[in-house]
Structure formats: structure tokens, C-alpha cells
């Protein structure tokens, strides 16, 4: 509530003064004066509030509203049919006992917001690149209903809503993986749409600044819920959008004031709160609060009494006004001030109930969109006031409306009547879909509007350009090994990326992305070589301008230095990794990050990238629980491969040597961009320096499949598997064991995850085809000639290597790094977690003894030599 007015006469003098400036010199001058006054106030330590929030009413004054050119009545008829079919689709999916769910209330509040977009603004993909639209996940029934009217989906499709197993039905929510020629962006996990949309707009400008794909007037539209805005991801990147002046970005926030359990801000005002946040972040804010039926009423509010009530009313009360009707609203809203009550004295209770909210008024929504698409220099957010469950009778704005999926007959009839749906009382229990004949004016109008805008949407491009493989030089250099020098796999990876950037064919498509970690990974040479993208260029002299590797920002910069935001950097990666479909221009992004701050931090975004069929490389650098020695518990990753393995189309590798990296990246480019497989790659790399041998002949196939024999033996009695930097410990263990006359083979396991996938696949094929010749898993094939005991060691939790146990037909021992990391030297850490060469020897000796290959005396000697301590604390308990 406003503070008490101690001197109304003085107040009105000030108001008169500003009024006369507005009238005589215009709003800009008035605004200038107010800014001056505000500055003066600031000097006294006061912070005027009007900078960030405006009164609770429409941002666009009536006289400045752009006129909607189309046929309002026709559009209402079409929209009503869409509403009905959306409702029918959900109700029909829940008529039986399948309990398939679905949502009515989200779309019913958002129908006009979408419809005005479809009718006038959203560009289709015929002959141009389409607008990129992030639909609010729970509004999917409405989007399907429109596609049904447009003739793209049929009754049978609608009846397969949420039935996707037997036939290609309709996904519950937008899922490109399941509807690859339809949905472009998975959005239903709250908050991911907003952050991915912001970075999409950022990447759109990046692609355009580099001259790869002209932006033209393409837009990114993000539709989201007001409740959804509480997710940290939703608002977490809005400052970037403001800072980068992403004028190609429009947020439409459906402010129906409710989320799932109840009001979003019962005790506050979500629209005002969001206005402040977005304006503070540099956005254009357009509030669409009241519909046109309010215009004459507002015009009568000369004293601003009604406005005062509007400014003070709580969202919790606003919800009641829709749930409890006109008489209630008169008594509990207008009656707060006698003048305000008087303004509506001629209105019936029904009239008051029908005073429409801005988000349900196509004129107001049109004016807002028109302003948004025509404004420049900043992103725009539209805050539209709506009613949750709009039109569903007694369920409108009730606290449980979110989950309504069955309606009483009365509610269905009320809905039919409100929207004049041509369904008789006789038929209504069947809840039939309604689609007018092809030659009806409605169908003609619908098709014409979309044809004008470039065809129907949503549509996703399934085909993509096939790329040529890069020059083999980028990889073959690494096949030679490090030729005596000590390097890390991170360095080797950066070398491949640097070479690929220079490739004639592919170079322009390679994008290194870092979240403020380039120096950690030894990538700072790229700052100057390819430049860091900045929409502003570089308007200052960098501190290190006189250095060779100076910090070069540029409008055409290639590298994305996204700052300390793993979620942001990952969203930028996803936008590039899906550029093959969304820009018709395949890009090959490499996102390098501290592996601990990868999947663990942004797993849901990675899951969405999988759904989006992203293609590209994720490089989990400084990985391994013991390899990143000094940094300690929060940094040392011993489980990212477990996390990456949860994403079905993510292929992950834990290589040790530079040639393995070269082979994996080369194969990745081949599979993703030439063979068009829907994979993305996760590769862990380390900061430990050691020598890299040349590639053994014929190793490629094994590297790609997940394992190959690195060091053979004449008469091996044990097989040592190692991966990542721990492979070197296995190599050392082999030498140690040989001093006891124990011969061992060493295998480099590049991916336990892929070995498991192969195992599952073969196991299943055999089960399904019991009469056919049994197939062997790759692990079985590798080991079948000599089933000796196996000891596997990795820098990851034991469960990583445990995955192949079913396919190892001999004694299998796994060593790993279960437990919290801590700071110390690599040597101490490996001893602590029991994955050093001595621990491998211990495990080998024990299993050999168990298998009666090593006698007790020798076992004791080995244990004594390596000083096995039977009382050593358990690493995952301390
Ligand atoms: C990350 C995440 N958490 C929780 C949910 C479950 N959920 C689905 S919709 C919803 C409420 C959405 O409210 P709002 O964003 O206001 O959208 P509305 O339906 O009101 O338009 C919730 C909590 C989810 N989908 N994603
Ligand atoms: Mg809501």
C-alpha cells in the first residue's frame, strides 16, 4: 500500500506540474525530469521505487495499442474449437481406467496467448528459418489441438495422446526424441525452457555475427508459467539477455497466479515482482493485465482510487475474484473504496465477472506482441494476467485446477456453452472432436493465416546436411604418441580442437565453449587465435594487450567464454549441438568443463539435450577422484561416468592416451555428422602429465568399442584392466607382478559404459532368439581364448567397472574410488582409495591365490613386500 499522503494539496501540485510537462513537452521530457529528480533523491540515500515497477495495469496505454488487423470473431471461433479439442483429448485419455493424465487448465489459461502468436507472429519454416518457440510443457494438448484443425494430426493421433508404446502416439509433453518431426525443444522440466531459450537467442546472434546463419528477423519465443519462474534456471540467465541486448528474444509468462498446489504469490503480486526482476535485468517489460472491458472503467478512475486498489490487491484475492464470481468481486474488490464502487454501479454481477483479464483479450495480446517484435535493443518479457482453468465452470481458478483431467458433465456443458461449441447434449458424453469441413470459412481462414507466415508449426527438421570428414592430419599427429614428452589428455584434446578449428571444411563449425576455465585447461592460446565472442566487441584495452596470448574479445569471436555458469554454458552447447536441425547448419561444439561440475550440476539439462537429439562433444576435464589431486572433496569426480551412462544417447569414454582421444573424436564426428547418428559424446580428460605411447597397430576398433589389449604377455595368468590415468597404475602393477614371476596382460578400457551396452544388447538378442547360434558379447570375445582372473581398476566408483561383471567368465575383481575425495598428492590418494599399483598387485595376488595359482607363501611375501595393512580404514567410510 502507498504510504499515507500527508499533504494532498502539495501532492496535487506536483502532479499538475508533471501533467503539464507531459501534455506540453511529451513523456520523454517528463521522464527526463523525473530521472533528474530521482538522482537528487539518491544523493540523500533514498531509492525511488518507480524505476522498476509501474502501477498494476497495462504497460501499453490504450491510445498506443496497435490494432489487430484480422477477423476477431472468426479467430474466436477457431480458438474455441482448439480449446474444445484440447479438452476433449485430455478427457478422452482419462475416460477409462488407464489413468493417463494430462492437463486442461494450463492451456485453457494460455489459449489466447498462443493463438495470437500463431495467427500473426510465429514464423513457419517454408522458405525461411522458423521462429524458435519453447512451448510451456503442460500446454501441449492445445498445440496438438491446433495441429489437428490444421489437418496435420488426426482423430486417431489425438486418441493416442500419452500412448506412445504401440504406435507413435502423442507425447505427454514436448519431446523431440519421441516426436522428431514435430517438437523442437523439451520444456516440461520447469525452468529449462527459459534458460535454454535465452541461450538459444544468444547463439542465434553468435551464428549471425560470425556470418554462418543470418539472423534476419528470426525470434525466440519462450512461453512459461508464473510458478515456473521460481526455478533458479528460469531467472538465472535473464541478466545475460539484458546485457547482450537480445532483441530477438521474447518471453511470454502466463501469469495465471497459480501453480500446482495453490497460488504462486498468495500474499504478493507475481506480476509486479517479475516486472522488477526483468526490468532490473535490462528487459522491456510489457504487462498485459486488463482486457478491453476494463478500458471504460479505468477511464472513469480520474482520482486513481481504482488504481490504488489494483496496486494493493493480493494475488490470493485475485484468484478468489475468478473462483467466486461477480458479487463477491464487487464486495471484496471495488468496495474497498466508495469511489471505485461507484464506478461499477451500473454493472451487473455478471458484467463484473466478465471483466476480462489481459491475457484472454486478443486485442491486448496482439498489441503486446506487436510492440515486442518491433522493439529493438533489449529482450522483451510479456507478463500476461490470465485465469487458470479459464472456461471450465466451477473448476476455474480453484486451487486444485492444475491437475483436473476429468470434468463433471456440468463443467463440460458450461465449457461448450461458453465457447459455442457445436456439440449436442446427446453427443456430449462422447466428448467428440470437432473439426469443420475443409472448405468451411474457419478452415480456410486457419490455413491462410499460417500460409502467410510460412506454414504450420511446430515442425522439426529431421534431415540434416551430411558433413565431410576433416583432414586426417588433425588426428594422425596424435597417433605417434607424445614422443618422449609428458603431456595431459586435456592438452591432447585441446590440440585436436585447435587443429580442427583450422580445418578447411569443418573449421568454422567447431566451437570451443568454457565456463571461465580456459586457463585451467591450457586453452588460453585460443583467446587470441580465434577470439572470444562478445556481442559488444571489445571497447577497452585488455590488461594483457602486450602479451602474446592476450584476452581478445570480438564480435566475430569463435570461442564462447560463458563465465561461471555451467547451466548457461551447457545451454549454449545444446543450442549449437542442435543447430543441425534448428538452423539447418550443423555445428560441432566442444564444451570443456571441470568434470565434477558437469552432469552432477546440470544433469537435467543434459537429459533434455539427449531428448533434443543434441550432437557434439562434452569434455569433462580435470577428471578422476585421485587425478585432480589438490582440489579436494568438492572437485574430485569419481562418478561422472555413472551419471553420463544414465542418458541413453550419450556415449562416454575415459581414455588414457592421446591417440585414444584422437580415435574417439574422429569416430564421433563420423558417427554424428556423417552417419547422422543421434549421439553425443562425453569424454573425460585429465590434468596429469605423462608420456603417451604411439598407437598399437589395429587398436582403433577396440578403442571405439570400449577396450583393447595394450600389453600382451606370453603366458598370462591374470588380466589387468585399467582406464583413465589408472591405466598407468595397471601398467606399473604388471611390472611389479613380473618380479614375482606372474605374467599379466594389460587392457585399456576406454569405456565400461559401452561394454555394458554391448553386453546388454547381446544378452537380449540371445534371449529373444534361443534357437539361433548364441552371440558373444565383446567382453567375452576379448577374453574367451584364456579365461584367467581379471582385475579392473579405475578412478571412478566401483560400480563403473562392475557393469561388465556378467560378461567376464572368470574371477572378476574391481577396484575403484568409492567415497569422498580429499586433498593430497596423487600418490597418497591412490594409496588411500586402493587403486595404486600396489593395491592392484594386492588384488591380483589375492585372486591368484583364491584360484590356486599363487601359493600361500608367495601371497604372504607379496603382502609383506607391499606392506598390506589389514587395519587400513575403509575409504568410503572415512
Ligand atoms: C522441475 C519440475 N518440477 C516440478 C514439476 C511439476 N509441475 C508440473 S506443472 C507444475 C506447476 C506449474 O505452474 P506454472 O508454472 O504456474 O504453470 P501453469 O500451469 O500455472 O501455467 C509443477 C510443479 C515439473 N514439471 N518440473
Ligand atoms: Mg501458473
Tab-separated table of N, CA, C and O in Angstrom, residues 654-755:
chain	number	residue	atom	x	y	z
A	654	UNK	N	36.542	-42.843	-21.241
A	654	UNK	CA	37.523	-42.453	-20.225
A	654	UNK	C	38.912	-42.834	-20.746
A	654	UNK	O	39.519	-43.800	-20.274
A	655	UNK	N	39.412	-42.114	-21.726
A	655	UNK	CA	40.673	-42.520	-22.362
A	655	UNK	C	41.904	-42.153	-21.532
A	655	UNK	O	41.840	-41.311	-20.639
A	656	UNK	N	43.028	-42.789	-21.881
A	656	UNK	CA	44.289	-42.557	-21.170
A	656	UNK	C	45.309	-41.865	-22.062
A	656	UNK	O	46.053	-41.011	-21.624
A	657	UNK	N	45.311	-42.269	-23.326
A	657	UNK	CA	46.381	-41.794	-24.204
A	657	UNK	C	45.833	-40.914	-25.325
A	657	UNK	O	44.689	-41.056	-25.755
A	658	UNK	N	46.735	-40.063	-25.819
A	658	UNK	CA	46.291	-39.075	-26.803
A	658	UNK	C	45.748	-39.729	-28.076
A	658	UNK	O	44.783	-39.241	-28.660
A	659	UNK	N	46.351	-40.851	-28.474
A	659	UNK	CA	45.826	-41.487	-29.697
A	659	UNK	C	44.392	-41.993	-29.475
A	659	UNK	O	43.582	-42.008	-30.399
A	660	UNK	N	44.108	-42.386	-28.231
A	660	UNK	CA	42.727	-42.847	-27.962
A	660	UNK	C	41.757	-41.671	-28.154
A	660	UNK	O	40.679	-41.833	-28.736
A	661	UNK	N	42.178	-40.521	-27.667
A	661	UNK	CA	41.333	-39.332	-27.817
A	661	UNK	C	41.101	-39.020	-29.294
A	661	UNK	O	39.973	-38.752	-29.719
A	662	UNK	N	42.200	-39.077	-30.051
A	662	UNK	CA	42.083	-38.773	-31.487
A	662	UNK	C	41.101	-39.737	-32.157
A	662	UNK	O	40.225	-39.327	-32.929
A	663	UNK	N	41.243	-41.016	-31.827
A	663	UNK	CA	40.364	-42.022	-32.453
A	663	UNK	C	38.899	-41.781	-32.056
A	663	UNK	O	37.990	-41.849	-32.890
A	664	UNK	N	38.683	-41.471	-30.789
A	664	UNK	CA	37.307	-41.290	-30.302
A	664	UNK	C	36.658	-40.054	-30.947
A	664	UNK	O	35.513	-40.105	-31.407
A	665	UNK	N	37.393	-38.959	-30.997
A	665	UNK	CA	36.806	-37.733	-31.584
A	665	UNK	C	36.546	-37.944	-33.080
A	665	UNK	O	35.496	-37.569	-33.597
A	666	UNK	N	37.499	-38.580	-33.725
A	666	UNK	CA	37.319	-38.833	-35.162
A	666	UNK	C	36.072	-39.697	-35.396
A	666	UNK	O	35.224	-39.386	-36.241
A	667	UNK	N	35.970	-40.739	-34.612
A	667	UNK	CA	34.817	-41.628	-34.758
A	667	UNK	C	33.517	-40.888	-34.413
A	667	UNK	O	32.485	-41.105	-35.049
A	668	UNK	N	33.596	-40.011	-33.422
A	668	UNK	CA	32.416	-39.232	-33.036
A	668	UNK	C	31.939	-38.364	-34.185
A	668	UNK	O	30.733	-38.316	-34.484
A	669	UNK	N	32.861	-37.687	-34.829
A	669	UNK	CA	32.467	-36.826	-35.961
A	669	UNK	C	31.855	-37.691	-37.061
A	669	UNK	O	30.817	-37.360	-37.633
A	670	UNK	N	32.525	-38.815	-37.307
A	670	UNK	CA	31.999	-39.732	-38.335
A	670	UNK	C	30.567	-40.185	-37.993
A	670	UNK	O	29.663	-40.114	-38.826
A	671	UNK	N	30.366	-40.607	-36.756
A	671	UNK	CA	29.049	-41.168	-36.407
A	671	UNK	C	27.975	-40.086	-36.379
A	671	UNK	O	26.878	-40.269	-36.897
A	672	UNK	N	28.295	-38.943	-35.743
A	672	UNK	CA	27.252	-37.919	-35.545
A	672	UNK	C	26.965	-37.127	-36.811
A	672	UNK	O	25.816	-36.835	-37.120
A	673	UNK	N	28.020	-36.764	-37.527
A	673	UNK	CA	27.816	-35.779	-38.597
A	673	UNK	C	27.870	-36.375	-39.994
A	673	UNK	O	27.475	-35.729	-40.936
A	674	UNK	N	28.420	-37.592	-40.114
A	674	UNK	CA	28.433	-38.226	-41.434
A	674	UNK	C	27.352	-39.311	-41.479
A	674	UNK	O	26.466	-39.287	-42.318
A	675	UNK	N	27.401	-40.190	-40.462
A	675	UNK	CA	26.380	-41.252	-40.448
A	675	UNK	C	25.066	-40.773	-39.853
A	675	UNK	O	24.073	-41.494	-39.860
A	676	UNK	N	25.047	-39.573	-39.302
A	676	UNK	CA	23.812	-38.951	-38.780
A	676	UNK	C	23.189	-39.696	-37.607
A	676	UNK	O	21.969	-39.733	-37.451
A	677	UNK	N	24.038	-40.292	-36.796
A	677	UNK	CA	23.505	-40.977	-35.608
A	677	UNK	C	23.185	-39.938	-34.533
A	677	UNK	O	23.900	-38.948	-34.396
A	678	UNK	N	22.167	-40.203	-33.776
A	678	UNK	CA	21.768	-39.242	-32.738
A	678	UNK	C	22.474	-39.518	-31.418
A	678	UNK	O	21.864	-39.919	-30.441
A	679	UNK	N	23.768	-39.286	-31.424
A	679	UNK	CA	24.552	-39.458	-30.210
A	679	UNK	C	25.172	-38.138	-29.811
A	679	UNK	O	25.353	-37.252	-30.639
A	680	UNK	N	25.524	-38.025	-28.560
A	680	UNK	CA	26.525	-37.030	-28.201
A	680	UNK	C	27.564	-37.704	-27.320
A	680	UNK	O	27.317	-38.781	-26.776
A	681	UNK	N	28.735	-37.073	-27.241
A	681	UNK	CA	29.881	-37.731	-26.614
A	681	UNK	C	30.286	-37.051	-25.320
A	681	UNK	O	30.337	-35.825	-25.244
A	682	UNK	N	30.585	-37.871	-24.335
A	682	UNK	CA	31.181	-37.367	-23.107
A	682	UNK	C	32.539	-38.022	-22.964
A	682	UNK	O	32.644	-39.250	-22.922
A	683	UNK	N	33.572	-37.205	-22.930
A	683	UNK	CA	34.936	-37.735	-22.832
A	683	UNK	C	35.608	-37.095	-21.619
A	683	UNK	O	35.640	-35.869	-21.509
A	684	UNK	N	36.123	-37.940	-20.730
A	684	UNK	CA	36.842	-37.362	-19.590
A	684	UNK	C	38.314	-37.233	-19.953
A	684	UNK	O	38.889	-38.110	-20.599
A	685	UNK	N	38.890	-36.128	-19.510
A	685	UNK	CA	40.321	-35.929	-19.729
A	685	UNK	C	40.943	-35.501	-18.404
A	685	UNK	O	40.235	-35.062	-17.499
A	686	UNK	N	42.274	-35.638	-18.338
A	686	UNK	CA	42.930	-35.396	-17.045
A	686	UNK	C	43.995	-34.323	-17.133
A	686	UNK	O	44.436	-33.959	-18.219
A	687	UNK	N	44.407	-33.871	-15.953
A	687	UNK	CA	45.487	-32.878	-15.914
A	687	UNK	C	46.820	-33.493	-15.521
A	687	UNK	O	47.790	-32.784	-15.314
A	688	UNK	N	46.863	-34.791	-15.408
A	688	UNK	CA	48.128	-35.439	-15.029
A	688	UNK	C	49.010	-35.579	-16.272
A	688	UNK	O	48.535	-36.025	-17.325
A	689	UNK	N	50.254	-35.184	-16.124
A	689	UNK	CA	51.169	-35.275	-17.261
A	689	UNK	C	51.922	-36.597	-17.233
A	689	UNK	O	52.447	-36.992	-16.194
A	690	UNK	N	51.968	-37.242	-18.358
A	690	UNK	CA	52.781	-38.461	-18.510
A	690	UNK	C	53.062	-38.652	-19.985
A	690	UNK	O	52.492	-37.949	-20.837
A	691	UNK	N	53.918	-39.600	-20.249
A	691	UNK	CA	54.265	-39.858	-21.648
A	691	UNK	C	53.173	-40.667	-22.334
A	691	UNK	O	52.585	-41.548	-21.697
A	692	UNK	N	52.962	-40.379	-23.580
A	692	UNK	CA	51.922	-41.119	-24.313
A	692	UNK	C	52.592	-41.966	-25.392
A	692	UNK	O	53.320	-41.435	-26.228
A	693	UNK	N	52.352	-43.264	-25.383
A	693	UNK	CA	52.996	-44.130	-26.395
A	693	UNK	C	52.321	-43.972	-27.755
A	693	UNK	O	51.222	-43.424	-27.837
A	694	UNK	N	52.977	-44.436	-28.814
A	694	UNK	CA	52.292	-44.457	-30.114
A	694	UNK	C	51.165	-45.482	-30.096
A	694	UNK	O	51.154	-46.387	-29.265
A	695	UNK	N	50.243	-45.342	-31.013
A	695	UNK	CA	49.083	-46.250	-31.030
A	695	UNK	C	49.499	-47.650	-31.486
A	695	UNK	O	50.132	-47.785	-32.537
A	696	UNK	N	49.157	-48.669	-30.705
A	696	UNK	CA	49.454	-50.037	-31.178
A	696	UNK	C	48.661	-50.319	-32.455
A	696	UNK	O	47.548	-49.810	-32.616
A	697	UNK	N	49.239	-51.087	-33.298
A	697	UNK	CA	48.566	-51.370	-34.563
A	697	UNK	C	47.200	-52.043	-34.340
A	697	UNK	O	47.082	-52.905	-33.455
A	698	UNK	N	46.250	-51.631	-35.084
A	698	UNK	CA	44.933	-52.282	-35.030
A	698	UNK	C	44.120	-51.968	-33.785
A	698	UNK	O	43.129	-52.638	-33.493
A	699	UNK	N	44.528	-50.926	-33.033
A	699	UNK	CA	43.816	-50.653	-31.774
A	699	UNK	C	42.493	-49.902	-31.972
A	699	UNK	O	41.636	-49.897	-31.087
A	700	UNK	N	42.328	-49.276	-33.139
A	700	UNK	CA	41.173	-48.367	-33.309
A	700	UNK	C	39.843	-48.998	-32.946
A	700	UNK	O	39.043	-48.426	-32.208
A	701	UNK	N	39.636	-50.204	-33.493
A	701	UNK	CA	38.321	-50.812	-33.302
A	701	UNK	C	38.004	-51.007	-31.816
A	701	UNK	O	36.923	-50.694	-31.336
A	702	UNK	N	39.011	-51.495	-31.092
A	702	UNK	CA	38.830	-51.716	-29.653
A	702	UNK	C	38.614	-50.404	-28.906
A	702	UNK	O	37.797	-50.328	-27.986
A	703	UNK	N	39.365	-49.380	-29.307
A	703	UNK	CA	39.212	-48.073	-28.643
A	703	UNK	C	37.754	-47.625	-28.765
A	703	UNK	O	37.143	-47.169	-27.796
A	704	UNK	N	37.211	-47.787	-29.951
A	704	UNK	CA	35.837	-47.325	-30.190
A	704	UNK	C	34.828	-48.208	-29.450
A	704	UNK	O	33.869	-47.728	-28.851
A	705	UNK	N	35.096	-49.529	-29.469
A	705	UNK	CA	34.148	-50.438	-28.802
A	705	UNK	C	34.231	-50.358	-27.293
A	705	UNK	O	33.287	-50.688	-26.591
A	706	UNK	N	35.398	-49.966	-26.777
A	706	UNK	CA	35.496	-49.788	-25.334
A	706	UNK	C	36.674	-50.477	-24.678
A	706	UNK	O	36.915	-50.269	-23.491
A	707	UNK	N	37.424	-51.298	-25.437
A	707	UNK	CA	38.531	-52.000	-24.774
A	707	UNK	C	39.455	-52.635	-25.822
A	707	UNK	O	39.001	-53.115	-26.856
A	708	UNK	N	40.743	-52.612	-25.542
A	708	UNK	CA	41.701	-53.328	-26.416
A	708	UNK	C	42.902	-53.749	-25.583
A	708	UNK	O	43.187	-53.176	-24.534
A	709	UNK	N	43.609	-54.762	-26.128
A	709	UNK	CA	44.771	-55.271	-25.398
A	709	UNK	C	45.943	-54.333	-25.661
A	709	UNK	O	46.345	-54.119	-26.809
A	710	UNK	N	46.460	-53.773	-24.565
A	710	UNK	CA	47.560	-52.819	-24.722
A	710	UNK	C	48.908	-53.519	-24.596
A	710	UNK	O	49.787	-53.342	-25.428
A	711	UNK	N	49.055	-54.321	-23.552
A	711	UNK	CA	50.322	-55.012	-23.325
A	711	UNK	C	50.069	-56.520	-23.208
A	711	UNK	O	49.433	-56.968	-22.256
A	712	UNK	N	50.540	-57.255	-24.180
A	712	UNK	CA	50.305	-58.710	-24.126
A	712	UNK	C	51.316	-59.396	-23.198
A	712	UNK	O	52.206	-58.754	-22.671
A	713	UNK	N	51.145	-60.679	-23.021
A	713	UNK	CA	52.121	-61.473	-22.272
A	713	UNK	C	52.163	-62.851	-22.905
A	713	UNK	O	51.198	-63.261	-23.556
A	714	UNK	N	53.295	-63.512	-22.714
A	714	UNK	CA	53.424	-64.840	-23.360
A	714	UNK	C	52.480	-65.840	-22.722
A	714	UNK	O	51.698	-66.488	-23.384
A	715	UNK	N	52.595	-65.952	-21.391
A	715	UNK	CA	51.722	-66.910	-20.703
A	715	UNK	C	51.025	-66.204	-19.541
A	715	UNK	O	51.352	-66.446	-18.365
A	716	UNK	N	50.091	-65.364	-19.857
A	716	UNK	CA	49.485	-64.565	-18.783
A	716	UNK	C	48.650	-65.430	-17.851
A	716	UNK	O	47.989	-66.368	-18.289
A	717	UNK	N	48.728	-65.116	-16.548
A	717	UNK	CA	47.849	-65.805	-15.590
A	717	UNK	C	46.803	-64.832	-15.041
A	717	UNK	O	45.870	-65.234	-14.348
A	718	UNK	N	46.981	-63.587	-15.348
A	718	UNK	CA	46.000	-62.600	-14.894
A	718	UNK	C	45.925	-61.457	-15.895
A	718	UNK	O	46.882	-61.170	-16.611
A	719	UNK	N	44.719	-60.865	-15.910
A	719	UNK	CA	44.451	-59.786	-16.868
A	719	UNK	C	44.182	-58.522	-16.063
A	719	UNK	O	43.355	-58.543	-15.146
A	720	UNK	N	44.905	-57.460	-16.367
A	720	UNK	CA	44.690	-56.206	-15.640
A	720	UNK	C	43.997	-55.210	-16.558
A	720	UNK	O	44.496	-54.902	-17.645
A	721	UNK	N	42.820	-54.757	-16.141
A	721	UNK	CA	42.121	-53.736	-16.937
A	721	UNK	C	42.294	-52.394	-16.243
A	721	UNK	O	42.165	-52.304	-15.023
A	722	UNK	N	42.561	-51.378	-17.033
A	722	UNK	CA	42.682	-50.047	-16.427
A	722	UNK	C	42.062	-49.011	-17.342
A	722	UNK	O	41.967	-49.213	-18.562
A	723	UNK	N	41.608	-47.928	-16.737
A	723	UNK	CA	41.088	-46.865	-17.600
A	723	UNK	C	41.493	-45.516	-17.026
A	723	UNK	O	41.850	-45.394	-15.859
A	724	UNK	N	41.440	-44.502	-17.875
A	724	UNK	CA	41.867	-43.168	-17.470
A	724	UNK	C	43.298	-43.231	-16.955
A	724	UNK	O	44.090	-44.086	-17.375
A	725	UNK	N	43.613	-42.381	-16.024
A	725	UNK	CA	45.013	-42.337	-15.570
A	725	UNK	C	45.383	-43.570	-14.766
A	725	UNK	O	46.562	-43.848	-14.546
A	726	UNK	N	44.405	-44.312	-14.315
A	726	UNK	CA	44.706	-45.509	-13.509
A	726	UNK	C	45.239	-46.644	-14.388
A	726	UNK	O	45.835	-47.607	-13.900
A	727	UNK	N	45.070	-46.514	-15.695
A	727	UNK	CA	45.693	-47.497	-16.589
A	727	UNK	C	47.205	-47.528	-16.336
A	727	UNK	O	47.829	-48.589	-16.357
A	728	UNK	N	47.779	-46.375	-16.087
A	728	UNK	CA	49.224	-46.335	-15.814
A	728	UNK	C	49.582	-47.116	-14.553
A	728	UNK	O	50.670	-47.664	-14.448
A	729	UNK	N	48.662	-47.143	-13.590
A	729	UNK	CA	48.904	-47.945	-12.374
A	729	UNK	C	48.849	-49.430	-12.718
A	729	UNK	O	49.618	-50.231	-12.174
A	730	UNK	N	47.958	-49.802	-13.618
A	730	UNK	CA	47.882	-51.208	-14.043
A	730	UNK	C	49.175	-51.599	-14.747
A	730	UNK	O	49.673	-52.724	-14.587
A	731	UNK	N	49.706	-50.643	-15.531
A	731	UNK	CA	50.961	-50.930	-16.243
A	731	UNK	C	52.089	-51.147	-15.224
A	731	UNK	O	52.891	-52.076	-15.338
A	732	UNK	N	52.101	-50.277	-14.198
A	732	UNK	CA	53.127	-50.434	-13.149
A	732	UNK	C	52.935	-51.762	-12.422
A	732	UNK	O	53.894	-52.456	-12.068
A	733	UNK	N	51.680	-52.116	-12.171
A	733	UNK	CA	51.380	-53.365	-11.459
A	733	UNK	C	51.875	-54.570	-12.254
A	733	UNK	O	52.382	-55.549	-11.690
A	734	UNK	N	51.745	-54.459	-13.561
A	734	UNK	CA	52.235	-55.569	-14.411
A	734	UNK	C	53.730	-55.782	-14.161
A	734	UNK	O	54.187	-56.906	-13.993
A	735	UNK	N	54.456	-54.642	-14.107
A	735	UNK	CA	55.902	-54.767	-13.885
A	735	UNK	C	56.186	-55.374	-12.515
A	735	UNK	O	57.016	-56.280	-12.380
A	736	UNK	N	55.479	-54.887	-11.509
A	736	UNK	CA	55.675	-55.410	-10.156
A	736	UNK	C	55.386	-56.907	-10.085
A	736	UNK	O	56.148	-57.684	-9.513
A	737	UNK	N	54.275	-57.289	-10.695
A	737	UNK	CA	53.885	-58.705	-10.664
A	737	UNK	C	54.943	-59.576	-11.339
A	737	UNK	O	55.203	-60.713	-10.917
A	738	UNK	N	55.527	-59.024	-12.383
A	738	UNK	CA	56.505	-59.834	-13.119
A	738	UNK	C	57.702	-60.165	-12.223
A	738	UNK	O	58.360	-61.186	-12.422
A	739	UNK	N	57.963	-59.305	-11.206
A	739	UNK	CA	59.088	-59.609	-10.312
A	739	UNK	C	58.804	-60.862	-9.479
A	739	UNK	O	59.700	-61.428	-8.869
A	740	UNK	N	57.542	-61.249	-9.416
A	740	UNK	CA	57.177	-62.489	-8.710
A	740	UNK	C	56.956	-63.639	-9.695
A	740	UNK	O	56.378	-64.659	-9.360
A	741	UNK	N	57.326	-63.383	-10.932
A	741	UNK	CA	57.127	-64.407	-11.950
A	741	UNK	C	55.696	-64.515	-12.414
A	741	UNK	O	55.301	-65.502	-13.037
A	742	UNK	N	54.886	-63.498	-12.111
A	742	UNK	CA	53.475	-63.530	-12.527
A	742	UNK	C	53.354	-62.739	-13.825
A	742	UNK	O	53.635	-61.547	-13.872
A	743	UNK	N	52.947	-63.423	-14.857
A	743	UNK	CA	52.778	-62.722	-16.143
A	743	UNK	C	51.356	-62.205	-16.278
A	743	UNK	O	50.399	-62.910	-15.964
A	744	UNK	N	51.249	-60.976	-16.754
A	744	UNK	CA	49.893	-60.411	-16.887
A	744	UNK	C	49.742	-59.638	-18.191
A	744	UNK	O	50.720	-59.123	-18.738
A	745	UNK	N	48.510	-59.590	-18.629
A	745	UNK	CA	48.159	-58.744	-19.780
A	745	UNK	C	47.599	-57.432	-19.244
A	745	UNK	O	46.970	-57.424	-18.188
A	746	UNK	N	47.792	-56.371	-20.018
A	746	UNK	CA	47.136	-55.113	-19.635
A	746	UNK	C	46.206	-54.680	-20.763
A	746	UNK	O	46.593	-54.658	-21.930
A	747	UNK	N	44.973	-54.385	-20.358
A	747	UNK	CA	43.966	-53.920	-21.321
A	747	UNK	C	43.583	-52.485	-20.988
A	747	UNK	O	43.386	-52.143	-19.820
A	748	UNK	N	43.489	-51.700	-22.024
A	748	UNK	CA	42.997	-50.335	-21.827
A	748	UNK	C	41.493	-50.339	-22.069
A	748	UNK	O	41.026	-50.712	-23.144
A	749	UNK	N	40.760	-49.970	-21.030
A	749	UNK	CA	39.291	-49.919	-21.194
A	749	UNK	C	38.900	-48.458	-21.403
A	749	UNK	O	38.984	-47.649	-20.487
A	750	UNK	N	38.524	-48.138	-22.596
A	750	UNK	CA	38.158	-46.739	-22.889
A	750	UNK	C	36.732	-46.440	-22.454
A	750	UNK	O	36.385	-45.284	-22.244
A	751	UNK	N	35.902	-47.488	-22.333
A	751	UNK	CA	34.522	-47.213	-21.912
A	751	UNK	C	33.845	-48.450	-21.325
A	751	UNK	O	33.406	-49.338	-22.064
A	752	UNK	N	33.759	-48.502	-20.009
A	752	UNK	CA	32.969	-49.575	-19.394
A	752	UNK	C	31.499	-49.399	-19.760
A	752	UNK	O	30.767	-50.374	-19.873
A	753	UNK	N	31.100	-48.151	-19.948
A	753	UNK	CA	29.690	-47.908	-20.284
A	753	UNK	C	29.316	-48.554	-21.615
A	753	UNK	O	28.250	-49.156	-21.751
A	754	UNK	N	30.207	-48.433	-22.596
A	754	UNK	CA	29.883	-49.022	-23.900
A	754	UNK	C	29.986	-50.537	-23.865
A	754	UNK	O	29.217	-51.234	-24.537
A	755	UNK	N	30.889	-51.046	-23.053
A	755	UNK	CA	30.987	-52.513	-22.926
A	755	UNK	C	29.696	-53.057	-22.324
A	755	UNK	O	29.199	-54.109	-22.716
